[in-house]
XYZ file of C-alpha atoms in Angstrom:
687
model
C -24.772 -15.077 2.540
C -27.229 -12.982 4.516
C -30.933 -13.630 3.997
C -33.050 -11.076 2.064
C -34.894 -10.244 5.285
C -31.640 -9.461 7.084
C -30.437 -7.220 4.272
C -33.815 -5.474 4.148
C -33.745 -4.786 7.880
C -30.191 -3.459 7.694
C -30.933 -1.177 4.776
C -34.138 0.028 6.459
C -32.223 0.895 9.628
C -29.639 2.892 7.675
C -32.392 4.696 5.765
C -34.279 5.625 8.941
C -31.141 6.985 10.610
C -30.279 8.867 7.436
C -33.730 10.491 7.267
C -33.667 11.500 10.945
C -30.293 13.169 10.576
C -31.322 14.769 7.291
C -34.447 16.397 8.727
C -32.515 17.836 11.651
C -29.621 18.977 9.497
C -31.769 20.680 6.862
C -33.604 22.556 9.600
C -30.288 23.783 10.988
C -28.538 24.264 7.652
C -28.322 28.035 7.863
C -26.656 27.939 11.252
C -23.329 26.635 9.921
C -22.157 29.121 7.305
C -18.742 30.397 6.408
C -15.579 28.550 5.489
C -15.328 24.774 5.567
C -12.643 23.052 7.595
C -9.258 22.184 6.200
C -10.268 18.502 6.125
C -13.028 19.342 3.584
C -10.904 21.522 1.342
C -11.111 19.126 -1.607
C -14.916 19.393 -1.622
C -14.547 23.041 -2.535
C -12.495 22.213 -5.621
C -13.841 21.484 -9.062
C -12.540 18.475 -10.979
C -10.444 20.899 -13.027
C -8.840 22.251 -9.851
C -8.270 18.737 -8.516
C -6.214 17.956 -11.614
C -3.919 20.800 -10.554
C -3.237 19.257 -7.143
C 0.519 18.937 -6.726
C 2.192 15.514 -6.375
C 5.816 14.541 -5.799
C 6.248 10.770 -6.102
C 6.467 10.424 -9.879
C 9.586 12.562 -10.387
C 10.720 13.423 -6.832
C 9.692 17.018 -7.476
C 6.451 18.951 -7.292
C 4.225 18.582 -10.359
C 0.588 19.155 -11.177
C -1.338 15.903 -11.331
C -2.408 16.578 -14.923
C 1.233 17.008 -16.026
C 2.574 13.677 -14.731
C 3.536 11.242 -17.540
C 2.644 8.213 -15.402
C -0.435 6.277 -14.344
C -0.988 8.087 -11.056
C -3.938 8.264 -8.684
C -4.207 10.421 -5.570
C -6.223 9.410 -2.511
C -6.917 12.582 -0.557
C -7.587 13.025 3.159
C -11.219 13.725 2.327
C -11.425 10.452 0.374
C -10.034 8.560 3.378
C -12.391 10.205 5.856
C -15.490 9.674 3.727
C -14.627 6.042 2.986
C -14.693 5.016 6.648
C -11.356 3.211 6.175
C -9.610 2.526 9.482
C -6.276 1.425 7.961
C -4.013 2.318 5.055
C -4.649 -1.003 3.230
C -8.401 -0.358 3.274
C -7.867 3.128 1.831
C -5.746 1.703 -1.007
C -8.813 -0.123 -2.362
C -9.863 3.233 -3.856
C -7.030 3.272 -6.411
C -7.420 1.537 -9.789
C -4.976 -1.242 -10.580
C -4.233 -1.911 -6.911
C -5.051 -5.394 -5.639
C -5.969 -5.326 -1.949
C -7.022 -8.638 -0.414
C -7.434 -9.232 3.288
C -5.977 -12.496 4.626
C -6.832 -12.026 8.303
C -7.435 -9.351 10.892
C -3.852 -8.060 10.672
C -2.700 -9.572 7.371
C -3.098 -8.253 3.815
C -1.897 -9.084 0.339
C -1.372 -5.864 -1.622
C 0.166 -5.427 -5.058
C -0.182 -3.425 -8.260
C -0.739 -5.068 -11.652
C -0.497 -8.652 -10.481
C 1.888 -10.915 -8.524
C -0.032 -10.529 -5.297
C 0.879 -12.266 -2.041
C 1.443 -11.774 1.677
C 4.831 -10.274 0.800
C 4.250 -8.823 -2.668
C 7.834 -8.281 -3.809
C 7.359 -5.971 -6.826
C 5.870 -3.000 -5.011
C 7.812 -0.157 -3.381
C 6.051 1.524 -0.444
C 7.116 4.797 1.144
C 6.049 6.704 4.250
C 6.916 10.379 3.676
C 9.611 9.236 1.245
C 10.983 6.663 3.718
C 11.097 3.164 2.211
C 9.307 0.495 4.277
C 10.129 -2.341 1.871
C 11.541 -5.241 3.888
C 14.616 -6.753 2.159
C 14.580 -9.750 4.506
C 11.451 -11.308 2.953
C 11.036 -8.941 -0.035
C 7.793 -7.127 0.662
C 5.891 -4.944 3.093
C 4.556 -5.939 6.487
C 1.386 -3.884 6.418
C 0.510 -4.402 10.089
C 3.531 -2.224 10.928
C 2.674 0.622 8.527
C 0.246 2.960 10.211
C -0.265 6.458 11.528
C -3.182 8.568 12.689
C -5.466 8.395 9.643
C -6.485 12.052 10.119
C -2.817 13.073 9.730
C -2.487 11.650 6.204
C -2.525 14.468 3.664
C -2.686 12.184 0.620
C -1.590 8.814 -0.729
C 0.053 8.911 -4.155
C -0.293 5.640 -6.068
C 1.781 5.159 -9.207
C 0.981 2.093 -11.286
C 3.834 0.821 -13.382
C 7.597 0.889 -12.867
C 9.291 3.953 -11.449
C 12.639 2.354 -10.753
C 14.552 5.093 -12.599
C 13.632 7.398 -9.711
C 13.099 5.125 -6.701
C 15.386 2.208 -7.508
C 15.136 -1.562 -7.332
C 11.853 -3.201 -6.359
C 9.759 -0.321 -7.714
C 8.762 -2.774 -10.438
C 4.981 -2.729 -10.683
C 4.320 0.460 -8.776
C 4.941 2.954 -5.975
C 2.769 3.848 -2.996
C 3.802 6.965 -1.085
C 1.866 7.818 2.094
C 2.399 11.528 2.772
C 1.467 13.050 6.122
C 0.526 16.646 6.829
C 2.979 19.301 7.903
C 2.872 20.227 11.567
C 1.512 23.678 10.692
C -1.579 22.015 9.166
C -2.419 20.073 12.344
C -2.704 22.813 14.931
C -5.056 22.449 17.868
C -6.325 19.295 19.514
C -8.139 16.334 17.983
C -9.821 13.521 19.899
C -11.566 10.571 18.284
C -13.029 7.364 19.668
C -15.528 4.694 18.809
C -16.216 1.020 18.416
C -18.529 -1.605 17.068
C -18.706 -5.225 15.999
C -15.420 -6.028 14.234
C -13.785 -2.686 15.051
C -14.305 -3.370 18.735
C -12.720 -0.178 20.007
C -10.398 2.602 18.838
C -9.148 5.972 19.975
C -6.903 8.691 18.615
C -5.491 11.880 20.084
C -3.381 14.612 18.552
C -2.182 18.002 19.707
C -0.417 20.542 17.547
C 1.110 23.844 18.522
C 3.947 26.198 17.762
C 7.076 27.286 19.583
C 7.303 30.459 17.487
C 6.120 31.670 14.093
C 8.754 29.513 12.367
C 8.493 26.302 14.414
C 5.439 24.037 14.566
C 4.993 20.657 16.223
C 2.470 17.878 16.857
C 2.196 14.765 18.987
C -0.223 11.908 18.465
C -1.271 8.623 20.039
C -3.677 5.966 18.823
C -4.790 2.473 19.667
C -7.360 -0.083 18.638
C -8.556 -3.623 19.159
C -10.039 -5.646 16.299
C -11.953 -8.856 16.672
C -10.733 -12.236 15.475
C -12.103 -13.577 12.233
C -13.775 -16.890 11.539
C -12.262 -19.686 9.507
C -14.122 -21.110 6.539
C -15.381 -23.818 8.913
C -16.815 -21.223 11.302
C -14.150 -21.603 13.992
C -12.253 -18.751 15.653
C -9.086 -17.834 13.752
C -7.251 -16.660 16.903
C -6.114 -13.496 15.075
C -7.502 -10.701 17.267
C -5.303 -7.617 16.821
C -4.348 -5.066 19.496
C -2.287 -2.025 18.563
C -0.758 0.997 20.304
C 1.181 3.691 18.462
C 2.465 7.201 19.045
C 4.657 9.772 17.367
C 5.632 13.397 16.797
C 6.645 15.844 14.085
C 8.532 19.142 14.301
C 8.905 21.546 11.351
C 11.180 24.580 11.476
C 11.523 27.168 8.712
C 14.550 29.412 8.426
C 14.560 31.556 5.314
C 14.644 29.225 2.301
C 15.315 26.172 4.475
C 12.818 23.761 6.023
C 13.955 21.309 8.705
C 11.809 18.350 9.758
C 12.242 15.786 12.502
C 9.630 13.059 12.801
C 9.365 9.789 14.730
C 7.016 6.928 15.629
C 6.887 3.971 18.009
C 4.408 1.085 17.930
C 3.446 -2.248 19.479
C 1.289 -4.936 17.834
C -0.176 -8.049 19.412
C -1.680 -10.577 17.014
C -2.306 -14.269 16.487
C -2.934 -16.982 13.939
C -4.002 -20.571 13.425
C -1.901 -22.757 11.156
C -3.271 -25.432 8.859
C -1.865 -28.640 10.371
C -2.911 -30.636 7.325
C -0.110 -28.789 5.497
C 2.255 -28.551 8.454
C 1.895 -31.932 10.089
C 4.696 -33.708 11.959
C 7.622 -33.522 11.757
C 7.375 -29.822 10.955
C 5.432 -28.147 13.714
C 3.039 -29.201 16.414
C 1.448 -25.889 17.401
C -1.834 -24.998 15.764
C -2.706 -21.640 17.319
C -0.407 -19.128 18.965
C 0.110 -15.436 19.578
C 2.895 -13.155 18.459
C 3.913 -9.527 18.620
C 6.106 -6.931 16.995
C 7.308 -3.561 18.152
C 9.625 -0.906 16.918
C 10.136 2.693 15.987
C 11.733 5.079 13.548
C 13.078 8.602 13.400
C 13.446 10.745 10.284
C 15.375 13.977 9.727
C 14.980 16.027 6.565
C 16.363 19.278 5.197
C 14.803 21.054 2.208
C 16.260 24.150 0.596
C 14.100 25.820 -2.063
C 16.334 28.074 -4.129
C 13.790 28.849 -6.858
C 10.822 27.254 -8.606
C 13.264 25.100 -10.621
C 16.069 24.654 -8.137
C 16.056 22.808 -4.802
C 18.161 20.575 -2.543
C 16.953 17.779 -0.263
C 18.806 15.697 2.304
C 16.993 13.031 4.320
C 18.140 10.385 6.734
C 16.281 7.939 8.932
C 16.787 5.073 11.333
C 14.291 2.242 11.787
C 14.234 -0.705 14.211
C 11.738 -3.570 14.471
C 11.667 -6.610 16.761
C 9.053 -9.200 15.949
C 8.112 -12.701 16.888
C 6.443 -14.912 14.333
C 3.890 -17.481 15.334
C 6.461 -20.260 14.999
C 8.528 -18.666 17.803
C 10.981 -17.176 15.293
C 12.422 -13.922 16.594
C 13.570 -11.342 14.056
C 15.468 -8.182 14.894
C 15.991 -5.740 12.069
C 17.624 -2.327 11.875
C 17.979 -0.084 8.862
C 19.733 3.214 8.234
C 19.191 5.306 5.131
C 20.569 8.580 3.807
C 19.156 10.167 0.662
C 20.295 13.271 -1.248
C 18.920 14.963 -4.338
C 19.526 18.176 -6.236
C 17.339 19.784 -8.874
C 18.451 22.624 -11.107
C 17.753 24.077 -14.581
C 20.207 23.624 -17.439
C 19.844 26.200 -20.204
C 16.196 26.985 -20.943
C 14.784 23.586 -21.871
C 16.384 21.143 -19.430
C 15.213 20.440 -15.892
C 17.789 18.159 -14.258
C 17.426 16.159 -11.053
C 20.140 13.913 -9.690
C 20.700 12.175 -6.397
C 22.432 9.467 -4.410
C 21.344 7.018 -1.733
C 22.966 4.725 0.814
C 21.079 2.104 2.806
C 22.305 -0.302 5.465
C 20.126 -3.184 6.610
C 21.149 -5.275 9.623
C 19.127 -8.259 10.832
C 19.321 -11.206 13.197
C 17.101 -14.293 12.967
C 16.616 -17.139 15.455
C 16.204 -20.682 14.121
C 13.041 -22.730 14.625
C 11.676 -26.026 13.365
C 10.009 -24.148 10.534
C 12.512 -21.462 9.482
C 16.274 -21.096 9.755
C 18.821 -18.734 8.213
C 22.486 -19.267 7.554
C 24.128 -17.075 8.712
C 21.787 -15.970 11.464
C 23.268 -12.479 11.568
C 23.912 -10.397 8.456
C 24.404 -6.815 7.309
C 23.605 -5.766 3.734
C 24.299 -2.487 1.975
C 22.813 -0.719 -1.023
C 24.476 2.111 -2.932
C 22.638 3.957 -5.678
C 22.552 7.079 -7.794
C 20.081 8.451 -10.312
C 19.789 11.201 -12.887
C 16.677 12.517 -14.608
C 16.370 15.137 -17.334
C 13.035 16.658 -18.324
C 13.386 18.334 -21.715
C 10.846 20.863 -22.974
C 10.588 20.252 -26.723
C 7.582 22.518 -27.303
C 6.720 24.830 -24.393
C 3.431 23.870 -22.687
C 2.798 21.122 -25.248
C 5.563 18.509 -25.560
C 8.010 17.242 -22.924
C 10.479 14.362 -23.056
C 11.930 12.782 -19.913
C 14.981 10.555 -19.865
C 16.609 9.069 -16.797
C 18.194 6.068 -15.140
C 18.968 4.618 -11.737
C 22.180 2.782 -10.895
C 21.957 0.431 -7.903
C 24.658 -1.749 -6.403
C 23.504 -4.457 -3.984
C 25.292 -7.287 -2.159
C 23.507 -10.098 -4.032
C 23.650 -9.301 -7.768
C 26.011 -6.324 -7.967
C 25.195 -3.459 -10.321
C 21.661 -3.004 -11.675
C 20.825 -0.342 -14.285
C 17.216 0.765 -14.673
C 16.587 3.321 -17.451
C 13.323 5.038 -18.337
C 12.022 7.259 -21.139
C 8.704 9.159 -21.076
C 6.964 11.468 -23.541
C 4.121 13.816 -22.599
C 2.024 15.588 -25.254
C -0.534 18.197 -24.219
C -2.250 19.490 -27.369
C -4.599 21.729 -25.350
C -5.742 22.341 -21.794
C -8.313 19.511 -21.900
C -6.261 16.654 -23.339
C -2.958 14.992 -22.574
C -1.325 11.827 -23.908
C 1.740 10.150 -22.461
C 3.795 7.067 -23.194
C 6.790 5.388 -21.595
C 9.304 2.563 -21.873
C 10.970 1.373 -18.662
C 13.297 -1.285 -17.329
C 13.060 -2.376 -13.688
C 14.442 -5.162 -11.520
C 13.382 -6.923 -8.343
C 16.540 -7.778 -6.426
C 16.815 -10.957 -4.330
C 15.868 -10.874 -0.678
C 18.061 -12.286 2.040
C 15.546 -15.109 2.484
C 15.996 -16.171 -1.146
C 19.719 -16.461 -0.504
C 19.967 -17.800 3.062
C 16.703 -19.426 4.141
C 15.812 -23.016 4.877
C 12.022 -23.255 5.080
C 10.032 -26.401 5.790
C 7.454 -25.205 3.332
C 4.756 -27.857 3.046
C 3.966 -31.449 3.928
C 2.879 -33.019 0.648
C 1.323 -36.250 1.905
C -2.131 -34.805 1.390
C -1.596 -34.098 -2.301
C -3.937 -36.109 -4.563
C -2.541 -39.591 -5.244
C 0.611 -39.295 -3.142
C -0.796 -40.876 0.026
C -1.717 -44.011 -1.942
C 1.711 -44.314 -3.565
C 3.995 -43.551 -0.633
C 3.817 -44.786 2.972
C 5.604 -41.679 4.337
C 4.791 -37.962 4.260
C 6.933 -35.807 1.972
C 8.312 -32.604 3.451
C 9.106 -29.929 0.851
C 12.155 -28.079 2.174
C 12.889 -24.777 0.443
C 16.563 -23.792 0.328
C 17.929 -20.397 -0.614
C 20.310 -20.064 -3.543
C 23.368 -17.817 -3.557
C 23.206 -17.623 -7.364
C 19.592 -16.447 -7.457
C 19.384 -13.508 -9.851
C 17.240 -10.392 -10.090
C 13.859 -10.591 -11.761
C 13.641 -8.329 -14.820
C 10.850 -6.241 -16.343
C 10.567 -4.342 -19.606
C 7.389 -2.253 -19.476
C 5.468 -0.317 -22.129
C 2.746 2.139 -21.091
C 0.294 4.486 -22.792
C -2.033 6.927 -21.067
C -4.704 9.493 -21.901
C -6.425 12.147 -19.781
C -9.413 14.213 -20.856
C -11.155 17.080 -19.087
C -14.767 17.100 -20.304
C -15.630 20.158 -18.221
C -14.621 21.724 -14.905
C -16.817 19.046 -13.310
C -15.856 15.850 -15.179
C -12.683 14.037 -16.241
C -11.442 10.619 -17.315
C -8.020 8.979 -16.977
C -7.078 5.865 -18.979
C -3.838 3.860 -18.822
C -2.849 0.739 -20.764
C 0.238 -1.392 -20.212
C 2.212 -4.361 -21.480
C 4.788 -5.852 -19.098
C 7.392 -8.368 -20.285
C 8.981 -10.293 -17.381
C 12.075 -12.455 -17.564
C 14.128 -14.468 -15.069
C 11.159 -14.775 -12.708
C 11.528 -16.890 -9.602
C 10.807 -20.575 -10.124
C 11.252 -23.801 -8.173
C 13.266 -26.940 -8.896
C 13.057 -30.306 -7.130
C 16.113 -32.179 -5.883
C 16.602 -35.837 -4.908
C 14.455 -36.931 -1.903
C 16.152 -38.357 1.190
C 14.705 -40.571 3.921
C 14.711 -39.501 7.580
C 13.896 -42.161 10.180
C 13.333 -39.842 13.171
C 9.742 -39.880 14.395
C 7.641 -39.824 12.424
C 9.562 -41.294 9.446
C 9.375 -38.984 6.433
C 10.972 -38.051 3.126
C 12.570 -34.655 2.587
C 12.221 -33.201 -0.906
C 14.781 -30.384 -1.349
C 13.385 -27.472 -3.327
C 15.722 -24.942 -4.910
C 15.227 -21.497 -6.429
C 15.872 -20.736 -10.087
C 15.184 -17.870 -12.489
C 13.659 -19.984 -15.262
C 10.109 -18.628 -15.262
C 8.950 -15.819 -17.538
C 5.733 -14.179 -18.573
C 3.857 -11.128 -19.700
C 0.894 -9.146 -18.454
C -1.331 -6.691 -20.233
C -4.224 -4.607 -19.097
C -6.062 -1.330 -18.868
C -7.151 0.878 -15.987
C -9.585 3.757 -16.134
C -10.952 6.191 -13.588
C -13.772 8.702 -13.958
C -14.483 11.696 -11.738
C -17.769 13.605 -12.024
C -19.527 16.243 -9.933
C -23.173 16.492 -11.026
C -23.603 19.447 -8.663
C -21.709 21.216 -5.893
C -22.941 18.761 -3.237
C -22.488 15.472 -5.047
C -19.350 13.788 -6.341
C -19.134 10.417 -8.111
C -15.888 8.501 -8.631
C -15.535 5.238 -10.465
C -12.709 3.066 -11.709
C -12.268 -0.204 -13.551
C -9.167 -2.398 -13.810
C -8.499 -5.307 -16.151
C -5.403 -7.510 -16.204
C -4.510 -10.513 -18.336
C -1.527 -12.539 -17.097
C 0.462 -15.278 -18.837
C 3.229 -16.996 -16.844
C 5.451 -19.696 -18.300
C 6.991 -22.233 -15.949
C 8.029 -25.822 -16.609
C 8.418 -26.602 -12.919
C 6.264 -29.380 -11.490
C 6.346 -27.464 -8.181
C 5.025 -24.134 -9.428
C 1.879 -24.499 -7.333
C 4.059 -24.250 -4.226
C 4.858 -20.631 -5.141
C 1.660 -18.893 -6.252
C 3.347 -15.479 -6.237
C 5.287 -16.318 -9.431
C 4.821 -19.710 -11.116
C 1.037 -19.597 -10.695
C 0.666 -15.820 -10.419
C -1.723 -15.754 -13.376
C -4.260 -17.637 -11.216
C -3.874 -15.443 -8.128
C -4.877 -11.999 -9.407
C -8.537 -11.121 -10.077
C -8.969 -10.238 -13.725
C -11.588 -7.541 -13.130
C -12.008 -4.946 -10.379
C -14.650 -2.206 -10.143
C -15.030 0.590 -7.607
C -17.888 3.127 -7.462
C -17.997 5.866 -4.802
C -20.702 8.429 -4.113
C -20.060 11.422 -1.826
C -23.142 13.493 -1.082
C -23.425 16.514 1.208
C -27.027 16.659 2.305
C -26.183 19.890 4.123
C -23.296 21.570 5.897
C -24.013 19.255 8.832
C -24.787 15.947 7.163
C -22.812 13.787 4.723
C -23.782 10.457 3.215
C -21.186 8.295 1.424
C -21.511 4.978 -0.412
C -18.759 2.739 -1.766
C -19.587 -0.238 -3.985
C -16.845 -2.694 -5.015
C -16.636 -5.753 -7.240
C -13.664 -8.149 -7.378
C -13.682 -11.130 -9.745
C -12.685 -14.668 -8.782
C -9.242 -15.868 -7.663
C -8.810 -19.234 -9.377
C -5.742 -20.477 -7.502
C -7.491 -20.402 -4.119
C -10.935 -21.203 -5.564
C -12.335 -17.935 -4.216
C -15.443 -16.731 -6.059
C -15.925 -13.116 -7.072
C -17.762 -10.884 -4.653
C -19.674 -7.613 -4.485
C -19.668 -5.558 -1.321
C -20.591 -2.091 -0.152
C -19.409 0.266 2.579
C -21.346 3.276 3.777
C -20.588 6.209 6.073
C -23.070 8.644 7.560
C -21.696 11.656 9.436
C -23.425 14.438 11.324
C -22.068 17.617 12.914
C -24.340 18.815 15.740
C -21.882 21.654 16.359
C -19.040 23.009 14.257
C -16.133 21.117 15.893
C -17.865 17.824 16.684
C -18.571 15.056 14.162
C -20.566 11.901 14.846
C -20.323 9.046 12.358
C -21.813 5.641 11.650
C -19.987 3.250 9.310
C -21.064 -0.042 7.785
C -18.516 -2.293 6.051
C -19.043 -5.321 3.792
C -22.808 -4.880 4.044
C -23.959 -7.201 1.254
C -23.088 -10.462 2.994
C -22.404 -11.785 6.447
C -18.871 -12.703 5.332
C -16.829 -13.350 2.212
C -13.403 -14.705 1.268
C -10.655 -12.575 -0.277
C -7.283 -14.358 -0.120
C -5.197 -17.134 1.436
C -1.765 -16.808 3.033
C 0.967 -17.987 0.664
C 3.854 -17.707 3.126
C 2.839 -19.388 6.372
C -0.108 -21.761 5.786
C -2.618 -19.909 7.940
C -6.093 -21.400 8.034
C -8.204 -19.436 5.495
C -10.550 -16.897 7.027
C -13.635 -14.995 5.941
C -14.032 -11.221 6.067
C -17.026 -10.290 8.255
C -19.647 -7.620 7.937
C -18.931 -4.818 10.394
C -20.665 -1.777 11.848
C -19.039 0.815 14.057
C -19.826 4.291 15.345
C -17.662 7.044 16.722
C -17.098 10.713 17.373
C -14.378 13.216 16.488
C -13.850 16.446 18.392
C -11.516 19.260 17.318
C -10.666 22.260 19.456
């Protein structure tokens, strides 16, 4: 922890800078009049108008935020800019019910409503409607999911299952990162900066038009982030270097909109492994570097026939090559085609139906830590869905019924129905409830992997009883089944005034056939050093339930000041009879991995047209499984516009302590790290 004197000096420095900028800005306040930039458009909206912002992720059609019968939260571009977040995971901390824990410089554990881990397997993540869920390990590799932060229009976060619309693995929630249309990014943008942890970054974007119907943009970005420290104060060898670029082209022809979009990227990263858990005979290397690179291209056609009738066809191709720190080389390709059609039926029915095909091809090289059998495999997913929104009482009562039908190569057909009821007694109040079924399908790893998971000789009491180390060897199971969820939700929204609102959601999730571990009969291996191998198999014998509540409050005391706060509570109960459940904290011990309480408070204040001052206070309660205490931290961002198109900014992150712990890797046993305090400055120029 930082000393009181250090904190006092830091706060004094921020205050002095703030006052200097404020005096200059107030003196020049009348110079900058007229319309605000597009990036500040949400500042001009009242809370009442913000509730009318249109979203698409909940039902795969455009709806007003206040009319969505789901627990949904929208992170706007203005929220991202004011937060000082330099990555999508950092921005997701703003949403209630979302657990974001940093493992290392390039590694995060992100989930919704529990079951967090490096590869949280019950969360579906989309980039412009393109799924980035990795079916090889069941989860999202967040270091690969990025774009120019200024190009993000909004991030829609849905807590709770939405599998009836988005299919398997949308169990505990959906995150959809939506970028701006090319027409909204005209001109040139340049940004650059650096500091302590964020050592250096740059971004460049240019947008233009070929004609009045065709707009385009190109972007490039890069950054280098410092390595973290281990809990013992040593270097974690996880410095992160990234380069990325991409383009988007939008063409309108009558009622049709055509989009082509693509990205390429390269990451260089590193890690240090805990040799006390991976001692001989598993692996000798302690620290090493790795990299991944890849790209994607997306084509989409939208035809808007009327306000209630539309057609969409989207296809994309994605390729990633990556090398893990154990010298494993993975090559993965995916192809996806998605179709949907919305149309009215009679006066009271609004029908949406669609179909999807996905092909996933991957190749894995064997190492002393991980091997797959077979090394090369291609998997396919076929699915269809139908959704009917029925207006029972116009403008007051709507009932939605739908289901998704998925067929995968591991468990065959999966049916995921959903029913939702939305009651709006007046313009200020709305109540919704839902019952949903969702499944998390097996990953290829759970079927085909052999993983030398842990060396158990350091477990309490074992070293005294046995003369040899015990190697826990995890083996995939071809009969591993899907994990099941039956979810019950209830939500309430209230508009106190045009300047204040509250959103409350409660849930009860009943899980069955959760992943669990079973121990086989140990065998002795005499090769050096002599050791015992304990085979560990996968079963579906665990179960459990979670319950909780999430609330968010939005208030604008005056036209220059906005306050946003949220609180999340979760209570988890997991039942497992396995003696090895501590080897898999993402399921058998999941109730000890999620913080029970999370609080976020944000203050956005416009001192003048030139000067903005933003504060973000967060509290996360303890994580029992990893013996991580709760922590309180604060980020701040001060921005100043000396001229209309130039913005200078100073950002402080994790200011309350020199460092703190957030999470521990549950997949590869990386040495635990601490999250440092950071300060960086930069400039953004638009012309």
